[in-house]
Coordinates of N, CA and C in Angstrom, one line a residue:
X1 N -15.6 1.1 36.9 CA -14.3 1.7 36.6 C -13.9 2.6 37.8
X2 N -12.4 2.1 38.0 CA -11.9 3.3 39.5 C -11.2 3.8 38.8
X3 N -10.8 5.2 39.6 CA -10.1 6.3 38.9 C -8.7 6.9 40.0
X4 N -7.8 6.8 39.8 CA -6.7 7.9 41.3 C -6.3 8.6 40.3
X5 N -6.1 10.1 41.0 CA -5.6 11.3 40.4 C -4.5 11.3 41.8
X6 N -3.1 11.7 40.6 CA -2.1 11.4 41.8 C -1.3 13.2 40.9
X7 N -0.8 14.2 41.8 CA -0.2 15.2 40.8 C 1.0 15.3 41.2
X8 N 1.6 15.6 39.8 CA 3.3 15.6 39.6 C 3.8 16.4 39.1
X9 N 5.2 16.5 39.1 CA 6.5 17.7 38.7 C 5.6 19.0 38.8
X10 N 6.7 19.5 38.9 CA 6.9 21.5 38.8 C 5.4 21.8 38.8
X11 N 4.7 21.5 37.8 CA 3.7 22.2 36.6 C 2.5 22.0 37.1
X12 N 2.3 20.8 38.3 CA 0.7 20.3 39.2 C 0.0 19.6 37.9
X13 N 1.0 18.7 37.0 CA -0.2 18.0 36.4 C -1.1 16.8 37.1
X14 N -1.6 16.1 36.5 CA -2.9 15.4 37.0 C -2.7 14.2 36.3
X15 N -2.3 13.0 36.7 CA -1.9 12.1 36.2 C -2.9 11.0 36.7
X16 N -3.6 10.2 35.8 CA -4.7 9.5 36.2 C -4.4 8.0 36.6
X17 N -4.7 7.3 37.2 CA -4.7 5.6 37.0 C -5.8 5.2 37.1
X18 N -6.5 4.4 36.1 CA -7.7 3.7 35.7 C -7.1 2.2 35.7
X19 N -8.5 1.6 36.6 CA -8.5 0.2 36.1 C -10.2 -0.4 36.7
X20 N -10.4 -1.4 36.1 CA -11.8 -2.1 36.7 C -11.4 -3.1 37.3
X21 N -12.6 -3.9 37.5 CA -12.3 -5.1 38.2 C -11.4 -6.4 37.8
X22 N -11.4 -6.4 36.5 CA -10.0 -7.2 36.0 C -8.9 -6.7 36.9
X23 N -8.7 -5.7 37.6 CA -7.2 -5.1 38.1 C -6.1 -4.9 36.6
X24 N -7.0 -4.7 35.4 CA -6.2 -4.2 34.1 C -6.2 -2.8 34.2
X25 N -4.8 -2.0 34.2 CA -5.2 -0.6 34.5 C -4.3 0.4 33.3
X26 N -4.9 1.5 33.0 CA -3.8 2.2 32.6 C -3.9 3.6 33.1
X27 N -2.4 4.1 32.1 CA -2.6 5.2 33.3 C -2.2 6.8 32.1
X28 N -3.1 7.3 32.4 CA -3.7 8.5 31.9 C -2.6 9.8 31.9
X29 N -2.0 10.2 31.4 CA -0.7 11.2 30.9 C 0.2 11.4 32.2
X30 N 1.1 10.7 32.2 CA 1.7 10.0 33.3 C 3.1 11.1 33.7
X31 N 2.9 12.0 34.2 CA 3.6 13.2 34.6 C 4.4 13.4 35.5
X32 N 4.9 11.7 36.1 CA 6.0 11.5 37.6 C 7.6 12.0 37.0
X33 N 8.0 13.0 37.6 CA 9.4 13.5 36.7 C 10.3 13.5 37.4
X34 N 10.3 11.8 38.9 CA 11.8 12.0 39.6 C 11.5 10.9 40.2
X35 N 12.5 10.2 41.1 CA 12.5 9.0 41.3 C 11.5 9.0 42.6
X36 N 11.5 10.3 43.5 CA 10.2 10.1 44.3 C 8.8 9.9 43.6
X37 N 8.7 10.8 42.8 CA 7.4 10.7 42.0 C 7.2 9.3 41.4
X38 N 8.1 8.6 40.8 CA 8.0 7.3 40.0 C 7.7 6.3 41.4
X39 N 8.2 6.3 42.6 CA 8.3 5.6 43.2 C 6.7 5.5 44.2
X40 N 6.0 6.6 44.3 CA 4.8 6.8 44.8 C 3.7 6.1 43.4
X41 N 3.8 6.7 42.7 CA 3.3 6.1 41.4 C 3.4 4.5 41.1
X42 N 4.3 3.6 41.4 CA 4.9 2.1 41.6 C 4.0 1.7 42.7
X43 N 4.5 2.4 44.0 CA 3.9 1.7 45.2 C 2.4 2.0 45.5
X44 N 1.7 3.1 45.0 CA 0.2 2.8 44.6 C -0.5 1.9 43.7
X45 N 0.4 1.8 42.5 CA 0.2 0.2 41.6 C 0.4 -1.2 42.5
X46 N 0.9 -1.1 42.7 CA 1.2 -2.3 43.9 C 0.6 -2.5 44.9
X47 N -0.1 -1.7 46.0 CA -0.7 -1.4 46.8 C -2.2 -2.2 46.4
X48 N -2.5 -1.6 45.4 CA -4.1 -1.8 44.4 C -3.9 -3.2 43.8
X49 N -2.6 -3.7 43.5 CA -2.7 -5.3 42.7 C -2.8 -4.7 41.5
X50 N -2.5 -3.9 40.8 CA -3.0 -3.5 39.4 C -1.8 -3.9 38.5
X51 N -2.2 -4.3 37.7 CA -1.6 -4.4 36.2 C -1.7 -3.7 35.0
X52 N -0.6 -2.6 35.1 CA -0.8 -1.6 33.6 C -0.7 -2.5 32.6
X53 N -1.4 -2.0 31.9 CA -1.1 -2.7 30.5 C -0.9 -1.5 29.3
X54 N -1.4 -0.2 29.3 CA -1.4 1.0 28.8 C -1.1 2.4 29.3
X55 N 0.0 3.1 28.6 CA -0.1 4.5 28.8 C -0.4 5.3 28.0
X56 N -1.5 5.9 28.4 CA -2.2 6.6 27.3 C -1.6 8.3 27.6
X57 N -1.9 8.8 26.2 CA -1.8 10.5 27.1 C -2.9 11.2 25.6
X58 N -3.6 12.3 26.8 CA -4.5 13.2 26.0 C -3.7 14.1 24.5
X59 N -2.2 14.5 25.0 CA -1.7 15.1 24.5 C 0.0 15.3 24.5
X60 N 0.7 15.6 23.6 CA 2.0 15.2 23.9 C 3.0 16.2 25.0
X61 N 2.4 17.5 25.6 CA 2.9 18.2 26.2 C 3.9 17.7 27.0
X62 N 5.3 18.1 27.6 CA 6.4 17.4 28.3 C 5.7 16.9 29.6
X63 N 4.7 18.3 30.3 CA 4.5 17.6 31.7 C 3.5 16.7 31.9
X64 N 3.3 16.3 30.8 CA 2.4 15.0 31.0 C 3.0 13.6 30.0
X65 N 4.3 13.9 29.9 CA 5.0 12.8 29.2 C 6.3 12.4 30.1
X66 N 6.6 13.3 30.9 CA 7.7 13.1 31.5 C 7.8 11.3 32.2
X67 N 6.9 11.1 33.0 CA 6.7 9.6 33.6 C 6.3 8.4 32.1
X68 N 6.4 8.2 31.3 CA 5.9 7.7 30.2 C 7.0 6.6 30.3
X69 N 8.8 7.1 29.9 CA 9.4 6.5 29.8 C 9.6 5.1 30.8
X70 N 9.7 5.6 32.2 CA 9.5 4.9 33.2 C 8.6 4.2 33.2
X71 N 7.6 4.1 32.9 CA 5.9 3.3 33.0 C 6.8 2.3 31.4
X72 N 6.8 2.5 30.6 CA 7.2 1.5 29.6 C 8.7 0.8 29.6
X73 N 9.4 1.0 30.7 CA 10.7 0.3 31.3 C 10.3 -1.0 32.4
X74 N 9.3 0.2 33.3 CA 9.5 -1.0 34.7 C 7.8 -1.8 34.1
X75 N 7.2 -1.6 33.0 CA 6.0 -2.6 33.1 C 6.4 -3.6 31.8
X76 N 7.1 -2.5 30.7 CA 6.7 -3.0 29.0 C 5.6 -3.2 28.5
X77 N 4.9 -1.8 29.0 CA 3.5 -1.8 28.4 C 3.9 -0.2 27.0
X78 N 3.1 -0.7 26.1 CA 3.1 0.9 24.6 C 2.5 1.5 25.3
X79 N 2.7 2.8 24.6 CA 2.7 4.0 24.8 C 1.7 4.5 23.9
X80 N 0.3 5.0 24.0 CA -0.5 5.7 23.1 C -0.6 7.1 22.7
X81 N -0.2 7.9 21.3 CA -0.3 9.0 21.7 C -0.7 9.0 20.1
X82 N -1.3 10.4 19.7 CA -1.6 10.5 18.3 C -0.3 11.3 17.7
X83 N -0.4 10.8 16.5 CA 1.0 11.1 15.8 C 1.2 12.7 15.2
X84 N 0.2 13.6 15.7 CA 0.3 14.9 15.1 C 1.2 15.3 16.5
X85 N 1.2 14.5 17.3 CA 1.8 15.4 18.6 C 3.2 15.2 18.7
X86 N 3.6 14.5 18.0 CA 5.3 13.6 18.0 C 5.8 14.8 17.9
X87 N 6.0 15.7 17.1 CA 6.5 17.1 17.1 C 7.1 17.8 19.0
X88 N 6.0 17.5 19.5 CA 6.2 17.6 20.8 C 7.2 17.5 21.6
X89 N 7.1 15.7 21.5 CA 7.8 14.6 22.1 C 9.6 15.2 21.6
X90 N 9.6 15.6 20.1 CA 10.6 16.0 19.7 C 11.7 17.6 20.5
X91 N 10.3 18.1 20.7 CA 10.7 19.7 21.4 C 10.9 19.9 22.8
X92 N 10.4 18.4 23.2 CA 10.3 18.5 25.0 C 11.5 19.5 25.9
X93 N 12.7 18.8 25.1 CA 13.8 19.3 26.3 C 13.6 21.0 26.0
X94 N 13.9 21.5 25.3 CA 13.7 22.9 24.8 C 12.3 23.5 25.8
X95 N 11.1 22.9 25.2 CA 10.2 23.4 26.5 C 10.2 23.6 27.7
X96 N 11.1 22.2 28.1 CA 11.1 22.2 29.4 C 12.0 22.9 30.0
X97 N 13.1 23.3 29.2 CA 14.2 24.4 29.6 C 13.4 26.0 29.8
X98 N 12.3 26.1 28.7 CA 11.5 27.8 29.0 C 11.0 27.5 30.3
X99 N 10.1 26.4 30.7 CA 9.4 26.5 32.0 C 10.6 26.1 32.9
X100 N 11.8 26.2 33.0 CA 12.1 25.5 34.1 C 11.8 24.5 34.8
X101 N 11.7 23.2 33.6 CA 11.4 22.3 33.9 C 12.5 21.1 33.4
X102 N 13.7 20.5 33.9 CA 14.4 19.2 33.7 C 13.6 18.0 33.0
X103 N 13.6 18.1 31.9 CA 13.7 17.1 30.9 C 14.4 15.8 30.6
X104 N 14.1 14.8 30.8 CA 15.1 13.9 30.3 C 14.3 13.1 28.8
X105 N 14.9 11.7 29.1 CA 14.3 11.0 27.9 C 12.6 11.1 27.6
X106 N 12.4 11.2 25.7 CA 11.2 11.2 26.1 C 10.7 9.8 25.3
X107 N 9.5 9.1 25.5 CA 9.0 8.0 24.6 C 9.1 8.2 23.6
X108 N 9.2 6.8 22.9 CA 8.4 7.1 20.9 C 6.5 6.0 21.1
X109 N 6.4 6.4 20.5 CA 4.6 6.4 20.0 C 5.0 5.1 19.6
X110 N 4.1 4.2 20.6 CA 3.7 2.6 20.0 C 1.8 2.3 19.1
X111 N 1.6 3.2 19.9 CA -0.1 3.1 18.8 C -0.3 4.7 18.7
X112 N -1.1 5.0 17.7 CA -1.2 6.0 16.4 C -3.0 6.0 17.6
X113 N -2.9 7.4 18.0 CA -4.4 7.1 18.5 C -4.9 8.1 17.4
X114 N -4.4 8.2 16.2 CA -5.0 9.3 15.1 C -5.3 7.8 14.1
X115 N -5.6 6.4 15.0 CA -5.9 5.4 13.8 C -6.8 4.6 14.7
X116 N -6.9 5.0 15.7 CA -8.0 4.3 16.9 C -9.1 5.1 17.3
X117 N -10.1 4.8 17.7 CA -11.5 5.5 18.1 C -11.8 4.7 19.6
X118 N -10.7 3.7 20.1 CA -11.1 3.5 21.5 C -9.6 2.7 22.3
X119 N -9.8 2.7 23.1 CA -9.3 2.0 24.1 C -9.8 0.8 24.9
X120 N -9.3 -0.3 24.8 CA -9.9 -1.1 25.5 C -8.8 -1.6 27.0
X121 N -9.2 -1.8 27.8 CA -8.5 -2.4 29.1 C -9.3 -3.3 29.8
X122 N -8.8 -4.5 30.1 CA -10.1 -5.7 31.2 C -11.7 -5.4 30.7
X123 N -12.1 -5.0 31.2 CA -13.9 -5.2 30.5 C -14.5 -3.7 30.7
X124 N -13.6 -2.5 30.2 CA -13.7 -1.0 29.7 C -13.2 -0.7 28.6
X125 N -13.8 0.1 27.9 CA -13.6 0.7 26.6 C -13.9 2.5 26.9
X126 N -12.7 2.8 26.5 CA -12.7 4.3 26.6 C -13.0 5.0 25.2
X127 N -13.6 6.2 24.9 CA -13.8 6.5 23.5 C -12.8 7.2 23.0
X128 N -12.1 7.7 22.4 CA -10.8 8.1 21.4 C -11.7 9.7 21.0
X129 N -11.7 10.4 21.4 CA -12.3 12.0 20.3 C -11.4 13.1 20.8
X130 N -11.3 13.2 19.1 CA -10.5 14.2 19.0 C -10.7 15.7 19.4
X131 N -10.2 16.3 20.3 CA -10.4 17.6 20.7 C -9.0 18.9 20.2
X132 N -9.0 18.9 19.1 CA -7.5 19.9 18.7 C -8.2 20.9 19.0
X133 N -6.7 21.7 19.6 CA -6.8 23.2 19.7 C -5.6 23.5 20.8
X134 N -5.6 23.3 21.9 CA -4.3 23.2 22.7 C -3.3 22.8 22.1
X135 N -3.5 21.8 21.7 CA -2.4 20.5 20.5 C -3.1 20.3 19.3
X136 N -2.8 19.8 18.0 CA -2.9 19.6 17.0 C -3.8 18.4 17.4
X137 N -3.0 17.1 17.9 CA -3.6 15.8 18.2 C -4.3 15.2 19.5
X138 N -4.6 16.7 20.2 CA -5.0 16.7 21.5 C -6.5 15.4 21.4
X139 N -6.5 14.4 22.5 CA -7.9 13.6 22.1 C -8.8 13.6 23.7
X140 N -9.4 13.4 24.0 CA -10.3 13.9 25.5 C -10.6 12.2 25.4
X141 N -10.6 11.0 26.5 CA -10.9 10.1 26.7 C -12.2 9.7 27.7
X142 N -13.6 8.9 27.0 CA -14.7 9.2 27.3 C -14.8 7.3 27.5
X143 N -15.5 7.6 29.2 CA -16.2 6.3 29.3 C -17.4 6.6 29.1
X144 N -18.9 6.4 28.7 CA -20.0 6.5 28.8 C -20.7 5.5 30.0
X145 N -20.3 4.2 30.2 CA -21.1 4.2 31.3 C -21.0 4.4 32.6
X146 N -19.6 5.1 32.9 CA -19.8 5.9 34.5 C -20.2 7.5 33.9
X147 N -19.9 8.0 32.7 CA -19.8 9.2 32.2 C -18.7 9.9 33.2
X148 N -17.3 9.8 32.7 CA -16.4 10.4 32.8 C -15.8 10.5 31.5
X149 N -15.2 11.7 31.4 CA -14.5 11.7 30.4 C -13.1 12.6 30.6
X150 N -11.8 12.4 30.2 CA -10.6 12.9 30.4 C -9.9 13.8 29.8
X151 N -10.1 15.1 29.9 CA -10.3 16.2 29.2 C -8.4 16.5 28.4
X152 N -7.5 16.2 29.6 CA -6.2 16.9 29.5 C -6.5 18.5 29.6
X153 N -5.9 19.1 28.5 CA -5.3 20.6 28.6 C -6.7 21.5 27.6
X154 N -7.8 20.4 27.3 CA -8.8 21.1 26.7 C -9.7 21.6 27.3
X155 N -9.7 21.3 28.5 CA -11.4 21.8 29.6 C -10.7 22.1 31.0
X156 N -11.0 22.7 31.1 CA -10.5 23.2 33.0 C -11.6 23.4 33.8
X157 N -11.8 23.3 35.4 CA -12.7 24.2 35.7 C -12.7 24.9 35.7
X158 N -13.3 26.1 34.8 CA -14.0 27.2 34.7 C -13.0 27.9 33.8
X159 N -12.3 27.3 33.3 CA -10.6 27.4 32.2 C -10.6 26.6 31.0
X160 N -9.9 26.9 29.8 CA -9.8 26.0 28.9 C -7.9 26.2 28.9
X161 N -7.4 25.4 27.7 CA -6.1 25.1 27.9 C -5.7 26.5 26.8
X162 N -4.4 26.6 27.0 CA -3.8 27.9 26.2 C -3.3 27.5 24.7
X163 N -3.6 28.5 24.0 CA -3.0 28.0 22.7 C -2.5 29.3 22.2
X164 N -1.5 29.8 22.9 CA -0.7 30.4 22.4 C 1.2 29.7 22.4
X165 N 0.6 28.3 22.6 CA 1.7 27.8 22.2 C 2.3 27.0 20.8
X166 N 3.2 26.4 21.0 CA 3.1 25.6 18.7 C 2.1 24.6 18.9
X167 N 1.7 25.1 17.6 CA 0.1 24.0 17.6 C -1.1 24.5 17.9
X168 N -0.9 25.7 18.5 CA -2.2 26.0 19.8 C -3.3 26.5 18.4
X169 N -4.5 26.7 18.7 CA -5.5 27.4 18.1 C -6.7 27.2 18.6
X170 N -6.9 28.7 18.7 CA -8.1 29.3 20.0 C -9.7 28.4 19.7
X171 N -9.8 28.8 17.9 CA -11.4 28.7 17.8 C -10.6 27.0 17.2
X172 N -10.1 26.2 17.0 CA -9.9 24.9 17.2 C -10.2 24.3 18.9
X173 N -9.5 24.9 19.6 CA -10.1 24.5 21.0 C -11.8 24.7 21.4
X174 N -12.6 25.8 21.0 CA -13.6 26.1 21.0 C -14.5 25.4 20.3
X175 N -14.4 24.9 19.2 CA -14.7 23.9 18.3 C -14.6 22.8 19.1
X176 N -13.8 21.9 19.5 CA -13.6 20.9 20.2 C -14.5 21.0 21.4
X177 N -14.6 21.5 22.4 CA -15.5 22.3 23.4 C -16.8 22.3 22.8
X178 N -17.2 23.2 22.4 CA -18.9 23.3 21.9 C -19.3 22.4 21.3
X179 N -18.4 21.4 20.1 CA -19.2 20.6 19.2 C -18.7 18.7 20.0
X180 N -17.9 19.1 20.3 CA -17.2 17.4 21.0 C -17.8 16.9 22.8
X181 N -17.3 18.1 23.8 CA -17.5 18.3 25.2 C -19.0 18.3 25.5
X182 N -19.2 19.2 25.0 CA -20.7 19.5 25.7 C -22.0 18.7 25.2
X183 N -21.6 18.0 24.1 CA -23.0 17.6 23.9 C -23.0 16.0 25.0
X184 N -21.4 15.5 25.1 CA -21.9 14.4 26.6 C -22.6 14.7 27.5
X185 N -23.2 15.9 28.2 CA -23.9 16.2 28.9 C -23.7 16.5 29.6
X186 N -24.9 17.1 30.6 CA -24.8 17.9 31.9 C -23.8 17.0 33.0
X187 N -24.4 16.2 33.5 CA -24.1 15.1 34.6 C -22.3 14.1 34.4
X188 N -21.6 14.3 33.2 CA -20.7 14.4 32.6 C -19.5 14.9 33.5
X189 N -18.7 13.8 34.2 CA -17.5 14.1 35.0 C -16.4 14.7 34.2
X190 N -15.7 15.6 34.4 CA -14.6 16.3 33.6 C -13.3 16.2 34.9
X191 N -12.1 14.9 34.3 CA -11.3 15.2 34.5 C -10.0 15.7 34.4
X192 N -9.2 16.9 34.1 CA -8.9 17.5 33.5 C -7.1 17.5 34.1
X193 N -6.6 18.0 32.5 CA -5.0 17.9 32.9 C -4.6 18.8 33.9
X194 N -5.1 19.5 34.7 CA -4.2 20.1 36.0 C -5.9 21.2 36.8
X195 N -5.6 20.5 38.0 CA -6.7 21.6 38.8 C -7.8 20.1 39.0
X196 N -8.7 21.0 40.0 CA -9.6 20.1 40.1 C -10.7 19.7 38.8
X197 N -11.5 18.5 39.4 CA -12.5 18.1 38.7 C -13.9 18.8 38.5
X198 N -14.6 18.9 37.6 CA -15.8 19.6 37.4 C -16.7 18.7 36.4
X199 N -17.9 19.2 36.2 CA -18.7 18.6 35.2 C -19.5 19.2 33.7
X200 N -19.6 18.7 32.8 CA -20.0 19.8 31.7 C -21.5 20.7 32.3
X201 N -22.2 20.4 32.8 CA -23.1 21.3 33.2 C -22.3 22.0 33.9
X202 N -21.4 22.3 35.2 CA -20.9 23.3 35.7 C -20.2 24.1 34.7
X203 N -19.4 23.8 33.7 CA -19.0 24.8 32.9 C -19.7 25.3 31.8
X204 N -20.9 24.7 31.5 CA -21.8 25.2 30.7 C -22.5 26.5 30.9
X205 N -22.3 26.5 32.5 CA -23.2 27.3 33.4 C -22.0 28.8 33.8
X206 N -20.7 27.9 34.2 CA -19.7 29.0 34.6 C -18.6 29.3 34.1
X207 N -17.9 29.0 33.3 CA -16.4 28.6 32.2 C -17.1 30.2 31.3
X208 N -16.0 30.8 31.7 CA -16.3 32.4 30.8 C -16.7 32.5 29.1
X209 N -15.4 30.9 29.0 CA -15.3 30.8 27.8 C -16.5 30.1 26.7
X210 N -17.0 29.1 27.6 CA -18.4 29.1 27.1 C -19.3 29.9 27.1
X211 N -19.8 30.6 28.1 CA -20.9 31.3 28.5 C -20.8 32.5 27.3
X212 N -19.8 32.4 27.2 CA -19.6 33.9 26.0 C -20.0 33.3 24.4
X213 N -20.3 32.2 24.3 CA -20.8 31.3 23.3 C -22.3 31.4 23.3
X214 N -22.3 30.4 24.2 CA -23.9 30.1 24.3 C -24.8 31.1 24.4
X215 N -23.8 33.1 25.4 CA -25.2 33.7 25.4 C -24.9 35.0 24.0
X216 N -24.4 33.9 22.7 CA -24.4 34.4 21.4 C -23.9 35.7 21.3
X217 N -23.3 36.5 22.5 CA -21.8 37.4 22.6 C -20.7 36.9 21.3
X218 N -20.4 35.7 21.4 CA -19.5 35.7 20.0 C -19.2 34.5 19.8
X219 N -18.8 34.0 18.6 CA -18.4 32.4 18.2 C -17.5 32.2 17.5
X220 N -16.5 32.1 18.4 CA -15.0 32.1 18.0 C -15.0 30.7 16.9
X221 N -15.5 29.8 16.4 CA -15.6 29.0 15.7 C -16.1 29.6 14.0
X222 N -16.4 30.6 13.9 CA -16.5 31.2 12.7 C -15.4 31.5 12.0

C-alpha cells in the first residue's frame, strides 16, 4: 500500500491518497477547496495512473469535505461517510463562515460507514473503527499489514482533536484513544487529520493527554 499526504485550504488539512498495486486508489478526507487545489490533486492522480474508486472521510468536518464534491463529479466514484455525521455536511456553510472559511456545495453519503467494518480497494482492506468523540461518527481507518492507521481529528502528534465543538465529547475521544488507538501498538503509523505523522508508541510515551491516563493522574473515561 502507497500513501501521498497532499495539504489543503485555510485550515492545513491532510488529505490522503491511497492505492496498491492494482493502481485502485482512494482518497482519504479530501480537503482541496479551489480550483488550484483540485487541479494539483487531478494531476497527481494522473501522474501515478491511479484510479479512484472511493472517497472516504474519517469525519464529516467541512475542511475535510470540502474536495468530496469534485472527486465524485470528475471520477463518479461514492462517497463514504457514517451517517451520525450528516448533521455536519448539513451545517458546513455556517461553520465555514465562523472559521473564515468559503464553503460551497457539500456531498450526500453514498455508503453508511456506521453499516461497514471495512473498506476494500484493488487487493487492500482497510478496517472501519469507530473512534467518537471529536464527531459523533468519527471512524480512524486501519491497514494491519503495513500498520498504518488514519486517525483524522482523533490523534495528533502529541494532540488529540477538540470537542468543544457540536458533537464534541472529551472522555468519548479518550475512550476511543485508550480502548480503540492504542492497543494497535507501538510500531503503529498514525496518520492524522492536520500536522505531521507519529506513531502510537510516540504518543503513548509523549501526547499529554495520554500520559495523564496511563500514569493513573486521571481517567477521563469514568
Amino acid at each position: 500500500m502507497k500513501i501521498a499526504t497532499l495539504t489543503f485550504n485555510p485550515i492545513q488539512e491532510n488529505t490522503y491518497v491511497v492505492w496498491d498495486q492494482t493502481r485502485e486508489a482512494i482518497i482519504v478526507d479530501a480537503g482541496n477547496s479551489n480550483d488550484r487545489e483540485n487541479a494539483a490533486l487531478d494531476n497527481f492522480i494522473a501522474q501515478h495512473g491511479l484510479h479512484p474508486v472511493l472517497a472516504v472521510n474519517t469525519h464529516g468536518h467541512f475542511d475535510h469535505t470540502l474536495g468530496v464534491c469534485h472527486l465524485k463529479q470528475r471520477y463518479g466514484i461514492p462517497f463514504a461517510l457514517s451517517s451520525q455525521d450528516a448533521f455536519l455536511l448539513e451545517n458546513a456553510q455556517t461553520s465555514g463562515t465562523i472559521f473564515g472559511v468559503r464553503v460551497g456545495e457539500m456531498p450526500t453519503i453514498d455508503i453508511d460507514l456506521e453499516q461497514q467494518t471495512e473498506i476494500r480497494f484493488g487487493q487492500t482492506t482497510l478496517r472501519v473503527i469507530p473512534t467518537p468523540g471529536h464527531t459523533p461518527g468519527h471512524v480512524a481507518l486501519y491497514e494491519p499489514q503495513t500498520g498504518v492507521v488514519f486517525t483524522g481529528d482523533t490523534l495528533f502528534r502529541e494532540s488529540i482533536g477538540r470537542t468543544d465543538l457540536p458533537g464534541g465529547d472529551y472522555s468519548w475521544i479518550m475512550r476511543s484513544i485508550l480502548d480503540k488507538l492504542l492497543p494497535l501498538g507501538d510500531a503503529t503509523r498514525v496518520l492524522p487529520g492536520h500536522g505531521e505523522e507519529t506513531t502510537i508508541g510516540h504518543e503513548t510515551l509523549y501526547n499529554p493527554f495520554v500520559t495523564e491516563v496511563l500514569n493513573n493522574e486521571v481517567d477521563p473515561r469514568q
